[in-house]
Short mmCIF file of C-alpha atoms in Angstrom, two decimals:
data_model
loop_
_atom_site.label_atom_id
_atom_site.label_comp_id
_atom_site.label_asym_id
_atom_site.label_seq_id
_atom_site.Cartn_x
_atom_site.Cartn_y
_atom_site.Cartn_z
CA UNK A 1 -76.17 42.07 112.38
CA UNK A 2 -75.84 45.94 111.81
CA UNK A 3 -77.99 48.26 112.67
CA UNK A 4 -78.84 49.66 109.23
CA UNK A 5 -79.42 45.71 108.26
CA UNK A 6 -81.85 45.04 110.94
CA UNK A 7 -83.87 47.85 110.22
CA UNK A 8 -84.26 47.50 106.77
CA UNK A 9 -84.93 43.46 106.95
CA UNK A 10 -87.51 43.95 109.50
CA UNK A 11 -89.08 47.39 107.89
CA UNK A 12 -88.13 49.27 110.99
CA UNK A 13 -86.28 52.18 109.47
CA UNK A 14 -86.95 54.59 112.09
CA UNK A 15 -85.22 52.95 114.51
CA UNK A 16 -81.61 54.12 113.94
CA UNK A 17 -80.45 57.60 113.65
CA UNK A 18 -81.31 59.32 110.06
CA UNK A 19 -77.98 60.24 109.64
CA UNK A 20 -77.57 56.42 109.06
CA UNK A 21 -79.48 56.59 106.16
CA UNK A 22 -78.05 59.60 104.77
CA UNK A 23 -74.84 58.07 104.48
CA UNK A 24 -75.79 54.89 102.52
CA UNK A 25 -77.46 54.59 99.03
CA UNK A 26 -80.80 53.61 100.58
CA UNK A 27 -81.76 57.25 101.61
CA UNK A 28 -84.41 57.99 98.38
CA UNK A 29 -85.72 54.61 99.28
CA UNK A 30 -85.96 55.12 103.27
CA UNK A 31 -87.32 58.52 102.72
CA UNK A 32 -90.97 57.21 101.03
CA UNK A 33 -91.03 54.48 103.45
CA UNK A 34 -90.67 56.64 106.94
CA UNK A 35 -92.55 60.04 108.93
CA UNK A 36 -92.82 63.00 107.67
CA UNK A 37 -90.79 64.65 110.37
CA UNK A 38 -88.58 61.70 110.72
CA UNK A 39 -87.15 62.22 106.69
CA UNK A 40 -86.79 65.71 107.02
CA UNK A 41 -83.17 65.39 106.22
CA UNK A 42 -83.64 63.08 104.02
CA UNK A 43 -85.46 64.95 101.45
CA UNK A 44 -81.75 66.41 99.78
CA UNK A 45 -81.08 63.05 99.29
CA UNK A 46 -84.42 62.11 97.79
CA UNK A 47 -84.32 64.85 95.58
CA UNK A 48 -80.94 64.09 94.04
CA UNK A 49 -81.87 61.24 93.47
CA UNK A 50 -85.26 62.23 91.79
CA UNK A 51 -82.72 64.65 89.68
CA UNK A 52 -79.94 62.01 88.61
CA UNK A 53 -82.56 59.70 87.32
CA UNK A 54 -84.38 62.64 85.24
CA UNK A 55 -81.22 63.51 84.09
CA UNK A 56 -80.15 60.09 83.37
CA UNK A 57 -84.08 58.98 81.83
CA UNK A 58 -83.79 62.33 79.48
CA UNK A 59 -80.43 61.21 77.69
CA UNK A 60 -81.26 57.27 77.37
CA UNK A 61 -84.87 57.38 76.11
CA UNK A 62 -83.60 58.96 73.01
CA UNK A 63 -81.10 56.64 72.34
CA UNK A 64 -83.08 53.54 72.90
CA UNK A 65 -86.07 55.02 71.38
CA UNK A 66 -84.22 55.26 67.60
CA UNK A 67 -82.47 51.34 68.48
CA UNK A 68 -86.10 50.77 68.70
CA UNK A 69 -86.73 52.37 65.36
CA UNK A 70 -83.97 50.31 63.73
CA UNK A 71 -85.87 47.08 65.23
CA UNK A 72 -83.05 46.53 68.25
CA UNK A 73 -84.90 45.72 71.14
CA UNK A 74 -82.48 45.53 74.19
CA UNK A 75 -82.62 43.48 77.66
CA UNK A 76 -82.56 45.41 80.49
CA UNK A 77 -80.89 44.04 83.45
CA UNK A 78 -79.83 44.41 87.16
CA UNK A 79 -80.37 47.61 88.78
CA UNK A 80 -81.89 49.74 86.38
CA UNK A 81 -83.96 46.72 85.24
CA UNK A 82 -85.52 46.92 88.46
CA UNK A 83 -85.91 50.13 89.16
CA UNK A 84 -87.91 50.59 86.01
CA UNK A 85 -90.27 47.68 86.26
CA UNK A 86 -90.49 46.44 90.32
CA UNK A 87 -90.16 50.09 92.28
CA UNK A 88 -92.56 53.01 93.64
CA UNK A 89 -90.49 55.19 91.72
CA UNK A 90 -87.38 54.38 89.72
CA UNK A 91 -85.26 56.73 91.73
CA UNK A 92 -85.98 55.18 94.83
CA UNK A 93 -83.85 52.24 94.04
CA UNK A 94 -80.00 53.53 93.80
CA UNK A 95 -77.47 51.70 90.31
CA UNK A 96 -74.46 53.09 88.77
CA UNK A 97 -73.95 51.59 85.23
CA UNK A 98 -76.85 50.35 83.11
CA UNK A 99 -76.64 47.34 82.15
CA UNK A 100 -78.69 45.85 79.09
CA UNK A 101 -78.03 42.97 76.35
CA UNK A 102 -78.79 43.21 72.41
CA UNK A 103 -78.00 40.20 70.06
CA UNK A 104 -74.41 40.24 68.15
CA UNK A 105 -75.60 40.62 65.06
CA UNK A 106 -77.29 44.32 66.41
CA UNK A 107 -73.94 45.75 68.19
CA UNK A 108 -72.76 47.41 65.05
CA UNK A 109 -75.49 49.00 64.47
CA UNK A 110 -76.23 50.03 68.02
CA UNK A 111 -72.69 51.48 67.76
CA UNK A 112 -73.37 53.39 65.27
CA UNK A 113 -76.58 54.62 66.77
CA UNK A 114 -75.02 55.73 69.69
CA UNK A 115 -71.77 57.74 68.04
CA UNK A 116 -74.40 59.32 65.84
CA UNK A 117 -76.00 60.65 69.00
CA UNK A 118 -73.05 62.11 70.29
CA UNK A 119 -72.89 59.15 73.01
CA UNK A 120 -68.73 58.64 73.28
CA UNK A 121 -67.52 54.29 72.52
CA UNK A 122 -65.19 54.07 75.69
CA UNK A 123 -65.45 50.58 74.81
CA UNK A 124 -65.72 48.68 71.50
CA UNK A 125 -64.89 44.65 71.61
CA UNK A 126 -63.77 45.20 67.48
CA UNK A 127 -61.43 47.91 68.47
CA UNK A 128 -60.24 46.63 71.99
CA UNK A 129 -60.24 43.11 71.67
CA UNK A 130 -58.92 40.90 74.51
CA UNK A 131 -59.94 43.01 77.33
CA UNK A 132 -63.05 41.55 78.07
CA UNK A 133 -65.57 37.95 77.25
CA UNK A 134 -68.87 39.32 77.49
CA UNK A 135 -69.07 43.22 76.95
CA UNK A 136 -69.77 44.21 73.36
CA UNK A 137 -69.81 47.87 74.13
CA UNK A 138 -69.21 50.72 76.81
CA UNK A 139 -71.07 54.06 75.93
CA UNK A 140 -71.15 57.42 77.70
CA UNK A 141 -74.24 59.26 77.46
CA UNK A 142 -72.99 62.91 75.59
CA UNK A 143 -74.03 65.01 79.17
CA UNK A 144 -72.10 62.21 81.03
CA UNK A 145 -74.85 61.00 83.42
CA UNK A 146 -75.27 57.56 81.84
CA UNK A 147 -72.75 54.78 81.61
CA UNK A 148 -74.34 51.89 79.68
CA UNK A 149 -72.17 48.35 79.35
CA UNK A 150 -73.61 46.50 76.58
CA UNK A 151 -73.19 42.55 76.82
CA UNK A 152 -73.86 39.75 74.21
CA UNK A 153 -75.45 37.50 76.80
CA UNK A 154 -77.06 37.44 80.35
CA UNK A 155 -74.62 35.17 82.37
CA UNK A 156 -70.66 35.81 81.45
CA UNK A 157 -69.28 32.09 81.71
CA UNK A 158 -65.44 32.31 80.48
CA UNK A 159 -65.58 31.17 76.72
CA UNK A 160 -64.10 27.41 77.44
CA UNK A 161 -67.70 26.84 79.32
CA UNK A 162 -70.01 29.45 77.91
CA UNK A 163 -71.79 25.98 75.98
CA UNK A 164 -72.63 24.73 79.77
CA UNK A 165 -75.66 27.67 80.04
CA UNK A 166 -76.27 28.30 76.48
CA UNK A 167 -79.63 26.17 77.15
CA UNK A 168 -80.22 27.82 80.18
CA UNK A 169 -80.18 31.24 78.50
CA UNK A 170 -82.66 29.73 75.60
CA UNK A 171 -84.73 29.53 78.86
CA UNK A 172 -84.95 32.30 79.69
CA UNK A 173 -85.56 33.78 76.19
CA UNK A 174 -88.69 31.60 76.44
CA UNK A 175 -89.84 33.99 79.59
CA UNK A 176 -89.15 37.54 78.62
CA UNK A 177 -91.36 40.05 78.32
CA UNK A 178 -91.81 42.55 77.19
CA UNK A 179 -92.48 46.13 78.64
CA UNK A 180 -93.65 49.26 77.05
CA UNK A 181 -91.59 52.05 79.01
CA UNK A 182 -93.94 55.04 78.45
CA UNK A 183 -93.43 54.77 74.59
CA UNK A 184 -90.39 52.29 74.25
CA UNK A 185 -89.74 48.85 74.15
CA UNK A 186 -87.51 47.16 76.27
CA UNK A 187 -87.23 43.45 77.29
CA UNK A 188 -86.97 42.34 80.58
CA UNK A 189 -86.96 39.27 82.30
CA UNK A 190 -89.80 37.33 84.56
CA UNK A 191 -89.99 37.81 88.22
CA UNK A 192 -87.90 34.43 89.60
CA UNK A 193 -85.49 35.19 86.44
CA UNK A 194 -84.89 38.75 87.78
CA UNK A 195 -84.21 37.17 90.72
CA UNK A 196 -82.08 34.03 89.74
CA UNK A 197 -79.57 35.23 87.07
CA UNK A 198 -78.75 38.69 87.49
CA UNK A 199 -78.48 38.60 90.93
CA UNK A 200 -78.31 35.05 92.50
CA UNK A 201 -76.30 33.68 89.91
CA UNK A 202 -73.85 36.18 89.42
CA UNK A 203 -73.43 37.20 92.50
CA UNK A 204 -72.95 33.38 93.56
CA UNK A 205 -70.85 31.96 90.14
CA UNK A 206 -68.03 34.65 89.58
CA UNK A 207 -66.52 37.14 91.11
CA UNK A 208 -68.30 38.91 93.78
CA UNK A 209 -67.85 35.71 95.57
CA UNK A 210 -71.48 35.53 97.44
CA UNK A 211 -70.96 39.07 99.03
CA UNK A 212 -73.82 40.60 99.15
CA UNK A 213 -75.43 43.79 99.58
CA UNK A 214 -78.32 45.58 101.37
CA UNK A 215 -80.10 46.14 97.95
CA UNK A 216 -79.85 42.27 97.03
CA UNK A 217 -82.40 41.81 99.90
CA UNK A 218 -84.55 44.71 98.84
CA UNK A 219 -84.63 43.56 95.54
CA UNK A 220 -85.99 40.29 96.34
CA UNK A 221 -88.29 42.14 98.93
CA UNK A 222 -89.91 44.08 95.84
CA UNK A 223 -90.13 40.80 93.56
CA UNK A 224 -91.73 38.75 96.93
CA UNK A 225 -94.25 42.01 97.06
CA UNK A 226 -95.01 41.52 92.93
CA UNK A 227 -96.28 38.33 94.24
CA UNK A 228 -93.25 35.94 93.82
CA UNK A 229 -93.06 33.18 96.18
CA UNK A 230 -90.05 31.14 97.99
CA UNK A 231 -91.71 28.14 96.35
CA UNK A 232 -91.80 29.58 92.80
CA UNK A 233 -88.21 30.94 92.94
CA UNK A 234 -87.00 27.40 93.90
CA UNK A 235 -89.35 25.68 91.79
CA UNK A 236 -87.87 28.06 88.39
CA UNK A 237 -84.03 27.09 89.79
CA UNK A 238 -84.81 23.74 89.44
CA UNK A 239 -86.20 24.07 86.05
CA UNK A 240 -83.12 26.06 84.72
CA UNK A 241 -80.79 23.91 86.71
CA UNK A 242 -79.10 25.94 89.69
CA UNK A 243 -81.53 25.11 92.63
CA UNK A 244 -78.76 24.09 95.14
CA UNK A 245 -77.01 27.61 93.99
CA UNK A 246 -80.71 29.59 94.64
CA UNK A 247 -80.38 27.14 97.90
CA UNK A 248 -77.44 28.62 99.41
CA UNK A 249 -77.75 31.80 98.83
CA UNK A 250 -81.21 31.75 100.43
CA UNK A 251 -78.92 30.88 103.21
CA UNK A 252 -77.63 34.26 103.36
CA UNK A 253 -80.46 36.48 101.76
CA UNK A 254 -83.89 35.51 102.05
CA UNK A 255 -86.63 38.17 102.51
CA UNK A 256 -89.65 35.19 103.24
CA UNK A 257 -87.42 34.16 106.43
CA UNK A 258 -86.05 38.36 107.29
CA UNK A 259 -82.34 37.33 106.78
CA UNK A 260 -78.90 38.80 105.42
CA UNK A 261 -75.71 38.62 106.05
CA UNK A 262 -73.18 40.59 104.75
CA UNK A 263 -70.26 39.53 106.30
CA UNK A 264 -68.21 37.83 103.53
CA UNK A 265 -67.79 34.12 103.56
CA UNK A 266 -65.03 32.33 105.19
CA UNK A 267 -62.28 30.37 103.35
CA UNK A 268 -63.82 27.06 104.21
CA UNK A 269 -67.22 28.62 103.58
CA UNK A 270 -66.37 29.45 99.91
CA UNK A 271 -64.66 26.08 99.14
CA UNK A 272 -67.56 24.35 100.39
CA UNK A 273 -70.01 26.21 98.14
CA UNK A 274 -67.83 26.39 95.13
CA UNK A 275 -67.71 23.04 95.22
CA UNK A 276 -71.71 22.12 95.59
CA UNK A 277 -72.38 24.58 92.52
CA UNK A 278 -69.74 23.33 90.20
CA UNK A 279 -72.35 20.69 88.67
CA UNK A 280 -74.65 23.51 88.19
CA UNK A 281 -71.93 26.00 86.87
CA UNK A 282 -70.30 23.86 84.79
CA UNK A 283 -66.88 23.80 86.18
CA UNK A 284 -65.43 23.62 89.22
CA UNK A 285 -63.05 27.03 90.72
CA UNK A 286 -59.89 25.55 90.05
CA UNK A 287 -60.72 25.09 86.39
CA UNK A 288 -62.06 28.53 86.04
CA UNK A 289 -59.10 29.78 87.44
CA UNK A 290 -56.89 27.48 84.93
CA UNK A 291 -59.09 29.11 82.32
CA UNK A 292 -58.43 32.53 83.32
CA UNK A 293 -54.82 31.55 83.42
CA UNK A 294 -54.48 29.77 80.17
CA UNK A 295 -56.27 33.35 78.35
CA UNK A 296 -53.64 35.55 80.00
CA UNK A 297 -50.61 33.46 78.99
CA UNK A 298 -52.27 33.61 75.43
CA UNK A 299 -52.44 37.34 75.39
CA UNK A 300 -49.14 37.57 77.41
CA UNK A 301 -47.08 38.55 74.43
CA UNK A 302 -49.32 41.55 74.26
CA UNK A 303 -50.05 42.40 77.58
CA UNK A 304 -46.35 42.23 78.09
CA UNK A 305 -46.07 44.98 75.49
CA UNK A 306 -48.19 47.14 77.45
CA UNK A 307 -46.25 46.54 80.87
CA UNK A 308 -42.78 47.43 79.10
CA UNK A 309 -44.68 50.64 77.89
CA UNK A 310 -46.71 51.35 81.46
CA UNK A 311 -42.77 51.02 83.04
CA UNK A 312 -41.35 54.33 81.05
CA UNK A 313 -44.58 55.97 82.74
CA UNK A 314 -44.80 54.71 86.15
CA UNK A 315 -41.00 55.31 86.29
CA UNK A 316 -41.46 59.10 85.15
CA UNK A 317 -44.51 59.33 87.57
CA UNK A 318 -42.24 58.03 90.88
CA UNK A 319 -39.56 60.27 89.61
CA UNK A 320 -41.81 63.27 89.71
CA UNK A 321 -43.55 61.96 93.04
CA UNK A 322 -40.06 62.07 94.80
CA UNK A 323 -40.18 65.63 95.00
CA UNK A 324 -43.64 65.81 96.80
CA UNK A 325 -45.41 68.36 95.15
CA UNK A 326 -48.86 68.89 95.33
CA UNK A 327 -51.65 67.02 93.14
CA UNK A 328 -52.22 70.74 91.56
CA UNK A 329 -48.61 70.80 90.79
CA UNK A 330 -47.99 67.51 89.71
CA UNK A 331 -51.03 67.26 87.38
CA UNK A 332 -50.03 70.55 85.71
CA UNK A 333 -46.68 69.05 84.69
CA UNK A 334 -48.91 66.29 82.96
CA UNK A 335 -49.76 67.78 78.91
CA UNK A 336 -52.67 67.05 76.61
CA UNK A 337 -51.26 66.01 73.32
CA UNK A 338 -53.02 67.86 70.80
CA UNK A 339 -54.73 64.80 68.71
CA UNK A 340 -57.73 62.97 68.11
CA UNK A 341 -58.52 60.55 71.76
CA UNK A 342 -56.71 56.89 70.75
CA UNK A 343 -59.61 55.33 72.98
CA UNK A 344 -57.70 51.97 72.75
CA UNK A 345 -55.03 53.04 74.94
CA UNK A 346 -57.84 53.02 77.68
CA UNK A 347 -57.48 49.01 78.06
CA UNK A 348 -53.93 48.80 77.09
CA UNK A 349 -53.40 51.75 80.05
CA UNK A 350 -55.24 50.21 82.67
CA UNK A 351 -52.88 46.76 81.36
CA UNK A 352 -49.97 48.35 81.67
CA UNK A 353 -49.57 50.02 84.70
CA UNK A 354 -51.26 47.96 86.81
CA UNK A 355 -48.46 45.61 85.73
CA UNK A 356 -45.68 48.38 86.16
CA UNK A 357 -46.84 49.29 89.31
CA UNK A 358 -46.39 45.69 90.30
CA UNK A 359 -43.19 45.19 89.17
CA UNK A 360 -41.45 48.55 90.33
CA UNK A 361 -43.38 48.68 93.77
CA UNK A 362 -40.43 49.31 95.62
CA UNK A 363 -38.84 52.01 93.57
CA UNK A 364 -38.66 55.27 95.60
CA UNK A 365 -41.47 57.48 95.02
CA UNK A 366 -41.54 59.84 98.32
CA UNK A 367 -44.38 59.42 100.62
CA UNK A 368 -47.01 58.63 98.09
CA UNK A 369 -49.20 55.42 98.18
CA UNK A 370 -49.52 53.09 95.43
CA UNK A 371 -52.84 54.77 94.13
CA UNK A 372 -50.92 58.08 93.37
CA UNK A 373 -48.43 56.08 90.89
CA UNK A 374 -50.97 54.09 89.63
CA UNK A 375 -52.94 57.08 88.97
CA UNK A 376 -50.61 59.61 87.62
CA UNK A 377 -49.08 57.27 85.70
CA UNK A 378 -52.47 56.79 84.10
CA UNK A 379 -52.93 60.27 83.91
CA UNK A 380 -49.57 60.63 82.09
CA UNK A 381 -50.18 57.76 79.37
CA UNK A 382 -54.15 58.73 78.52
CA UNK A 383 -52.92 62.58 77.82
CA UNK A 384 -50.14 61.61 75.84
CA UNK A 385 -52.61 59.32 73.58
CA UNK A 386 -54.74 62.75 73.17
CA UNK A 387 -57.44 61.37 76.11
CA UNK A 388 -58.94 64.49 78.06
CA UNK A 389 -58.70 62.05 81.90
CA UNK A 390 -58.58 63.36 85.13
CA UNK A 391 -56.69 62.53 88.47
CA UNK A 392 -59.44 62.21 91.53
CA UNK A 393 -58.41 62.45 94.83
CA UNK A 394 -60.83 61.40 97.72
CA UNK A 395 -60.48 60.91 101.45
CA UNK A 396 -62.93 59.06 103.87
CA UNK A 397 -63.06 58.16 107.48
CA UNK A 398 -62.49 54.64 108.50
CA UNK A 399 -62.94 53.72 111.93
CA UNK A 400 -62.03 56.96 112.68
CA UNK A 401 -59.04 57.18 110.49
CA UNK A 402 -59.17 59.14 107.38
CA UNK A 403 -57.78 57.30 104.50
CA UNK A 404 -57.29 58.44 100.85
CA UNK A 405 -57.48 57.30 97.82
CA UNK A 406 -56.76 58.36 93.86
CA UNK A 407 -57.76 57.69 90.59
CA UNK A 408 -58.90 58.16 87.11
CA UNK A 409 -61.55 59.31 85.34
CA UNK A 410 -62.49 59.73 81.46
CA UNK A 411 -65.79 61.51 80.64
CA UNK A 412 -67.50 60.80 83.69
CA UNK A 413 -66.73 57.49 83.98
CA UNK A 414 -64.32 55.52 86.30
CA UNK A 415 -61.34 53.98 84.47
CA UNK A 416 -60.36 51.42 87.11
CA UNK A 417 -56.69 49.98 87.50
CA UNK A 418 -58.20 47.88 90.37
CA UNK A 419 -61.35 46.95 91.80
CA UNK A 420 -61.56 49.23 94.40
CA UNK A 421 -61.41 51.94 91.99
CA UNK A 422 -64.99 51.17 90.33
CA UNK A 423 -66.55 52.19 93.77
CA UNK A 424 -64.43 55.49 95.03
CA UNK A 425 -67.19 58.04 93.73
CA UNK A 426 -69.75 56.64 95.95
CA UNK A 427 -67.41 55.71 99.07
CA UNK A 428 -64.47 58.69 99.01
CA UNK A 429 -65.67 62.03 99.15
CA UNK A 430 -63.66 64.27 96.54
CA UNK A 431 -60.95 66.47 97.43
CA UNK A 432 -59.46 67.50 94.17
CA UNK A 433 -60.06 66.97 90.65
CA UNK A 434 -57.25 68.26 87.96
CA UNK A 435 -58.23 70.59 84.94
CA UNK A 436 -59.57 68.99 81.97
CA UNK A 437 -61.20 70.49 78.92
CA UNK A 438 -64.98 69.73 80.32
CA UNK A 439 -63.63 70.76 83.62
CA UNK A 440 -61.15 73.40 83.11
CA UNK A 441 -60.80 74.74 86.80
CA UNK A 442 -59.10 72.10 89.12
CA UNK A 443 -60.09 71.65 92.34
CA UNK A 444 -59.04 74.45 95.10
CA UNK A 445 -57.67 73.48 98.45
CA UNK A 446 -55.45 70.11 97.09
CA UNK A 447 -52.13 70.32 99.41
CA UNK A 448 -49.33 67.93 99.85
CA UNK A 449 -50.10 65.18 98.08
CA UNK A 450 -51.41 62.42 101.26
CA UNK A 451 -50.10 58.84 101.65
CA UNK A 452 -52.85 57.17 99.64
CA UNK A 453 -53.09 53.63 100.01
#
């Protein structure tokens, strides 16, 4: 077990170096819970994160305050969910994306809503259909502090099985609450359903794969300080019918016996549980991954459309990278096309290249990494559809190697070609941004461009 782990399982913070906690997302939390001279340096980080979640409460309040007038009433979930209704202070307890859930027949309208407010539709499951089974929206607060995915339901079963927890989600309808938010309404779920579905479930059913993380354990530690019990959790599994999932992961994160582990499973490890949940899932891994085959060979004729298209701009973007320029210099060879954003080339971008990329993986493109294609191929595409993105550039130190990584993003937000894109803000530290209209200045001090991975 890490340091950082054992300290925060046994409420011994204090006994690793601060710098520790400056580095990792627990600092605002740390910071209440430790000496006044030990949290010294903490107190940047504490006020950051007292200023994000201002920032961030002053844009959404609005916005949920006139769905609220129009009689939409939306589920908060996850991070956010917690941080409202379980912490000291809501800043204390670190998210990116807010995640909430409104009924179907309320997603135009809470469209509508939101464009009216000046919040930007990155995504809208009308307009960009096929690229996702459970998101109904993606908005973008207008100041850019708030990302906000919008889902139909709680869990995000793919469509062959979603009838396996449609009882289990009438369940939980049964048990939510609701909480006045200094003026607002929101719904939010009970305790052990806090507990169960947004974090036991998904991180147990789909794809995180039971990796966990330090704030799975803290979470839980707040809900077993609200008064929940090991007994009551278990007891509310059985009832919705995934006690041998809540079982297991107990296993690995249980704050009423101090324990985490966040190495990830083994091979034999995941088999093994994947195949004592199935009952309780509804389907075993081999036929979600048949599922999740059988959708992409029915969208193949399309997504095939948008890899022939992503070739022409990988292929210009490995052309360009031959040369080795720098990021400033290659980004400035990349126009805006003077036109209205065509927001649906988002998806079909993200489609395309990634498949490109794939396929033309060993054409020459000079030192660069795979990230630089990917990304100013992206870059290349979104401006010539009229979208204002930017390339990111960010370096870190692994082991004590510094390794790099690139890639986009449109109004704030992460557009993600892979997975480990969704997570570079918080782990890379930025290096160089290129010029957009919101940001006209790029970055100073890019060079050569490095051999990103």
């Amino acid at each position: 077990m890490d340091p950082l782990t054992r300290a925060l399982i046994h409420h011994d913070f204090e006994s690793v170096p601060v710098a520790q906690w400056q580095n990792s997302t627990l600092a605002a939390y740390v910071f209440r819970q430790t000496s006044a001279e030990y949290r010294k340096p903490l107190l940047p980080h504490f006020a950051q994160a007292m200023h994000r979640w201002k920032t961030q409460e002053a844009e959404l309040r609005p916005l949920l305050q006139a769905w609220n007038d129009a009689g939409i009433v939306p589920l908060l979930i996850k991070g956010a969910a917690m941080a409202i209704r379980f912490y000291t202070q809501p800043h204390e307890r670190f998210f990116g994306d807010i995640d909430l859930v409104i009924d179907r027949k309320d997603v135009p309208t809470a469209r509508d809503i939101a464009a009216r407010l000046g919040w930007l539709v990155l995504f809208d499951e009308n307009r960009d259909q096929s690229f996702t089974m459970h998101e109904a929206l993606g908005l973008v607060s207008p100041k850019k502090t708030v990302k906000l995915d919008v889902h139909h339901h709680v869990l995000k079963h793919p469509p062959k099985f979603a009838g396996h927890v449609w009882s289990l989600q009438e369940k939980l309808t049964e048990h939510l609450e609701v909480f006045d938010w200094n003026g607002i309404q929101v719904r939010l779920l009970g305790p052990a359903d806090a507990a169960l579905v947004p974090l036991i479930l998904h991180r147990a059913w789909y794809r995180d794969r039971w990796q966990l993380k330090r704030f799975d354990y803290l979470d839980l530690e707040m809900l077993k300080q609200q008064g929940l019990t090991r007994e009551d959790l278990l007891e509310r599994a059985a009832a919705l019918g995934c006690q041998t999932t809540a079982e297991l992961f107990l296993q690995r994160c249980d704050p009423w016996e101090k324990r985490l582990t966040l190495t990830p499973p083994t091979a034999a490890e995941l088999q093994q549980w994947n195949t004592a949940i199935a009952a309780e899932r509804g389907y075993t891994a081999q036929q979600g991954e048949a599922a999740r085959k059988a959708r992409i060979q029915q969208q193949f004729p399309q997504m095939l459309g948008h890899v022939l298209t992503g070739m022409g701009w990988v292929l210009k973007a490995a052309l360009v990278l031959q040369r080795q320029q720098s990021l400033q210099a290659l980004c400035n060879r990349v126009p805006l096309k003077n036109q209205p954003p065509a927001l649906q080339e988002l998806w079909k971008a993200r489609i395309g290249v990634l498949g490109a990329s794939k396929l033309l993986a060993r054409f020459p493109r000079g030192g660069s990494g795979m990230c630089v294609l990917r990304a100013l191929s992206m870059l290349w595409w979104l401006r010539h559809a009229g979208i204002d993105a930017e390339l990111v550039s960010g370096v870190r130190n692994v082991n004590g190697t510094l390794k790099g990584h690139a890639w986009i993003e449109y109004q704030g937000t992460v557009i993600a070609v892979i997975a480990e894109d969704n997570i570079s803000p918080m782990v890379y530290k930025v290096n160089f941004r290129s010029a957009s209209a919101g940001n006209p200045r790029q970055t100073r001090g890019a060079g050569s461009v490095p051999e990103h991975p």
